[in-house]
Amino acid sequence: MRMTCELKLVNILPTTLDTREAAIRLADMVRERNECKQIVLDFSGIEFISRSFADQLYKELYIDDKDSFDIVIKNADAGIIRMMDSVSKTQTKRRVVKTTHLVTSYDDLEQMESFVMSW
């Protein structure tokens, strides 16, 4: 049975989270708890997160691993919530766009002119 796990961030990370590396480290810690279906990130005691931290955390947990587990944010102050919210609005997984182009050959200039002028 998969359970809920809680990570109290102030016990494992600095109170100011301002690097992409810190976000990757946190995401790795979350992934290590593969027995958990829901991960609660307790932000009590965390004073600040930078946009780069929030951006990387969002990419790591909400885009790359979105189907592996549910993330719950707990005890985050308004500034942290605003930062996560603003970053979430700018993140989308890129879709591959496949395009094919028709290549047409002509035996002579008249055939090509006929095609071009038909528009």
PDB file of C-alpha atoms in Angstrom:
ATOM      1  CA  MET A   1       0.000   0.000   0.000  1.00  0.00           C
ATOM      2  CA  ARG A   2       1.365   3.416  -0.969  1.00  0.00           C
ATOM      3  CA  MET A   3       1.125   6.003   1.775  1.00  0.00           C
ATOM      4  CA  THR A   4       1.603   9.706   2.453  1.00  0.00           C
ATOM      5  CA  CYS A   5       5.080  10.985   3.334  1.00  0.00           C
ATOM      6  CA  GLU A   6       5.994  14.401   4.687  1.00  0.00           C
ATOM      7  CA  LEU A   7       9.246  16.293   4.216  1.00  0.00           C
ATOM      8  CA  LYS A   8       9.889  19.188   6.600  1.00  0.00           C
ATOM      9  CA  LEU A   9      12.102  21.271   4.321  1.00  0.00           C
ATOM     10  CA  VAL A  10      13.743  23.357   7.060  1.00  0.00           C
ATOM     11  CA  ASN A  11      15.320  20.131   8.410  1.00  0.00           C
ATOM     12  CA  ILE A  12      16.942  19.211   5.091  1.00  0.00           C
ATOM     13  CA  LEU A  13      17.499  22.481   3.194  1.00  0.00           C
ATOM     14  CA  PRO A  14      18.500  26.077   4.030  1.00  0.00           C
ATOM     15  CA  THR A  15      15.765  28.539   5.012  1.00  0.00           C
ATOM     16  CA  THR A  16      16.442  30.489   1.811  1.00  0.00           C
ATOM     17  CA  LEU A  17      15.964  28.346  -1.294  1.00  0.00           C
ATOM     18  CA  ASP A  18      17.524  30.210  -4.172  1.00  0.00           C
ATOM     19  CA  THR A  19      19.226  27.769  -6.558  1.00  0.00           C
ATOM     20  CA  ARG A  20      18.179  25.259  -9.181  1.00  0.00           C
ATOM     21  CA  GLU A  21      20.547  22.772  -7.548  1.00  0.00           C
ATOM     22  CA  ALA A  22      18.553  22.942  -4.303  1.00  0.00           C
ATOM     23  CA  ALA A  23      15.365  22.225  -6.257  1.00  0.00           C
ATOM     24  CA  ILE A  24      16.995  19.240  -7.966  1.00  0.00           C
ATOM     25  CA  ARG A  25      18.216  17.963  -4.581  1.00  0.00           C
ATOM     26  CA  LEU A  26      14.699  18.277  -3.164  1.00  0.00           C
ATOM     27  CA  ALA A  27      13.190  16.542  -6.204  1.00  0.00           C
ATOM     28  CA  ASP A  28      15.683  13.685  -5.792  1.00  0.00           C
ATOM     29  CA  MET A  29      14.664  13.327  -2.128  1.00  0.00           C
ATOM     30  CA  VAL A  30      11.010  13.207  -3.163  1.00  0.00           C
ATOM     31  CA  ARG A  31      11.724  10.539  -5.794  1.00  0.00           C
ATOM     32  CA  GLU A  32      13.554   8.410  -3.207  1.00  0.00           C
ATOM     33  CA  ARG A  33      10.250   8.043  -1.379  1.00  0.00           C
ATOM     34  CA  ASN A  34       8.846   5.803  -4.093  1.00  0.00           C
ATOM     35  CA  GLU A  35       6.655   3.993  -1.558  1.00  0.00           C
ATOM     36  CA  CYS A  36       4.601   7.174  -1.161  1.00  0.00           C
ATOM     37  CA  LYS A  37       1.659   8.092  -3.345  1.00  0.00           C
ATOM     38  CA  GLN A  38       1.386  11.554  -1.800  1.00  0.00           C
ATOM     39  CA  ILE A  39       4.320  13.736  -0.740  1.00  0.00           C
ATOM     40  CA  VAL A  40       3.667  16.656   1.628  1.00  0.00           C
ATOM     41  CA  LEU A  41       6.273  19.422   1.409  1.00  0.00           C
ATOM     42  CA  ASP A  42       6.169  21.343   4.689  1.00  0.00           C
ATOM     43  CA  PHE A  43       7.518  24.856   4.068  1.00  0.00           C
ATOM     44  CA  SER A  44       7.281  26.023   7.702  1.00  0.00           C
ATOM     45  CA  GLY A  45      10.495  27.866   8.549  1.00  0.00           C
ATOM     46  CA  ILE A  46      11.364  28.502   4.889  1.00  0.00           C
ATOM     47  CA  GLU A  47      11.736  32.257   4.470  1.00  0.00           C
ATOM     48  CA  PHE A  48      12.204  32.642   0.722  1.00  0.00           C
ATOM     49  CA  ILE A  49      12.254  30.757  -2.571  1.00  0.00           C
ATOM     50  CA  SER A  50      13.716  32.278  -5.711  1.00  0.00           C
ATOM     51  CA  ARG A  51      12.097  32.128  -9.103  1.00  0.00           C
ATOM     52  CA  SER A  52      14.878  29.815 -10.324  1.00  0.00           C
ATOM     53  CA  PHE A  53      14.241  27.400  -7.429  1.00  0.00           C
ATOM     54  CA  ALA A  54      10.481  27.444  -8.043  1.00  0.00           C
ATOM     55  CA  ASP A  55      10.946  27.035 -11.797  1.00  0.00           C
ATOM     56  CA  GLN A  56      13.244  24.025 -11.430  1.00  0.00           C
ATOM     57  CA  LEU A  57      11.097  22.406  -8.738  1.00  0.00           C
ATOM     58  CA  TYR A  58       8.033  22.785 -10.935  1.00  0.00           C
ATOM     59  CA  LYS A  59       9.845  21.225 -13.906  1.00  0.00           C
ATOM     60  CA  GLU A  60      11.179  18.356 -11.812  1.00  0.00           C
ATOM     61  CA  LEU A  61       8.004  17.449  -9.931  1.00  0.00           C
ATOM     62  CA  TYR A  62       5.016  18.800 -11.801  1.00  0.00           C
ATOM     63  CA  ILE A  63       6.072  18.218 -15.405  1.00  0.00           C
ATOM     64  CA  ASP A  64       8.585  15.355 -15.412  1.00  0.00           C
ATOM     65  CA  ASP A  65       7.075  13.243 -12.602  1.00  0.00           C
ATOM     66  CA  LYS A  66       3.465  14.399 -12.583  1.00  0.00           C
ATOM     67  CA  ASP A  67       2.016  10.871 -12.757  1.00  0.00           C
ATOM     68  CA  SER A  68       4.286   9.287 -10.138  1.00  0.00           C
ATOM     69  CA  PHE A  69       2.914  10.956  -7.002  1.00  0.00           C
ATOM     70  CA  ASP A  70       0.816  13.846  -5.724  1.00  0.00           C
ATOM     71  CA  ILE A  71       2.542  16.876  -4.207  1.00  0.00           C
ATOM     72  CA  VAL A  72       0.918  18.832  -1.374  1.00  0.00           C
ATOM     73  CA  ILE A  73       2.369  22.192  -0.302  1.00  0.00           C
ATOM     74  CA  LYS A  74       1.910  22.822   3.435  1.00  0.00           C
ATOM     75  CA  ASN A  75       2.646  25.851   5.664  1.00  0.00           C
ATOM     76  CA  ALA A  76       3.998  27.988   2.820  1.00  0.00           C
ATOM     77  CA  ASP A  77       3.741  31.737   3.308  1.00  0.00           C
ATOM     78  CA  ALA A  78       1.999  33.968   0.779  1.00  0.00           C
ATOM     79  CA  GLY A  79       5.249  34.889  -1.014  1.00  0.00           C
ATOM     80  CA  ILE A  80       6.116  31.248  -1.627  1.00  0.00           C
ATOM     81  CA  ILE A  81       2.595  30.473  -2.848  1.00  0.00           C
ATOM     82  CA  ARG A  82       2.672  33.486  -5.206  1.00  0.00           C
ATOM     83  CA  MET A  83       6.051  32.431  -6.612  1.00  0.00           C
ATOM     84  CA  MET A  84       4.934  28.830  -7.219  1.00  0.00           C
ATOM     85  CA  ASP A  85       1.702  30.084  -8.768  1.00  0.00           C
ATOM     86  CA  SER A  86       3.424  32.536 -11.108  1.00  0.00           C
ATOM     87  CA  VAL A  87       5.944  29.897 -12.214  1.00  0.00           C
ATOM     88  CA  SER A  88       3.169  27.354 -12.837  1.00  0.00           C
ATOM     89  CA  LYS A  89       1.532  29.751 -15.283  1.00  0.00           C
ATOM     90  CA  THR A  90       4.666  29.870 -17.437  1.00  0.00           C
ATOM     91  CA  GLN A  91       5.376  26.147 -17.575  1.00  0.00           C
ATOM     92  CA  THR A  92       4.166  23.883 -20.298  1.00  0.00           C
ATOM     93  CA  LYS A  93       5.596  20.687 -21.598  1.00  0.00           C
ATOM     94  CA  ARG A  94       6.753  21.257 -25.127  1.00  0.00           C
ATOM     95  CA  ARG A  95       4.924  19.306 -27.761  1.00  0.00           C
ATOM     96  CA  VAL A  96       6.729  17.940 -30.763  1.00  0.00           C
ATOM     97  CA  VAL A  97       5.235  19.408 -33.881  1.00  0.00           C
ATOM     98  CA  LYS A  98       5.576  17.178 -36.880  1.00  0.00           C
ATOM     99  CA  THR A  99       5.311  18.881 -40.203  1.00  0.00           C
ATOM    100  CA  THR A 100       5.566  17.452 -43.654  1.00  0.00           C
ATOM    101  CA  HIS A 101       6.045  19.455 -46.766  1.00  0.00           C
ATOM    102  CA  LEU A 102       4.934  18.436 -50.190  1.00  0.00           C
ATOM    103  CA  VAL A 103       7.734  18.456 -52.731  1.00  0.00           C
ATOM    104  CA  THR A 104       6.617  18.742 -56.325  1.00  0.00           C
ATOM    105  CA  SER A 105       8.818  18.188 -59.367  1.00  0.00           C
ATOM    106  CA  TYR A 106       8.281  19.688 -62.794  1.00  0.00           C
ATOM    107  CA  ASP A 107       9.630  18.562 -66.128  1.00  0.00           C
ATOM    108  CA  ASP A 108       9.804  22.059 -67.512  1.00  0.00           C
ATOM    109  CA  LEU A 109       9.269  25.707 -66.696  1.00  0.00           C
ATOM    110  CA  GLU A 110       5.780  25.791 -68.226  1.00  0.00           C
ATOM    111  CA  GLN A 111       4.495  23.170 -65.782  1.00  0.00           C
ATOM    112  CA  MET A 112       5.920  25.113 -62.874  1.00  0.00           C
ATOM    113  CA  GLU A 113       4.436  28.384 -64.143  1.00  0.00           C
ATOM    114  CA  SER A 114       1.079  26.705 -64.552  1.00  0.00           C
ATOM    115  CA  PHE A 115       1.185  25.509 -60.942  1.00  0.00           C
ATOM    116  CA  VAL A 116       2.367  28.836 -59.510  1.00  0.00           C
ATOM    117  CA  MET A 117      -0.153  30.880 -61.478  1.00  0.00           C
ATOM    118  CA  SER A 118      -3.044  28.597 -60.464  1.00  0.00           C
ATOM    119  CA  TRP A 119      -3.189  30.208 -57.027  1.00  0.00           C
TER     120      TRP A 119
END
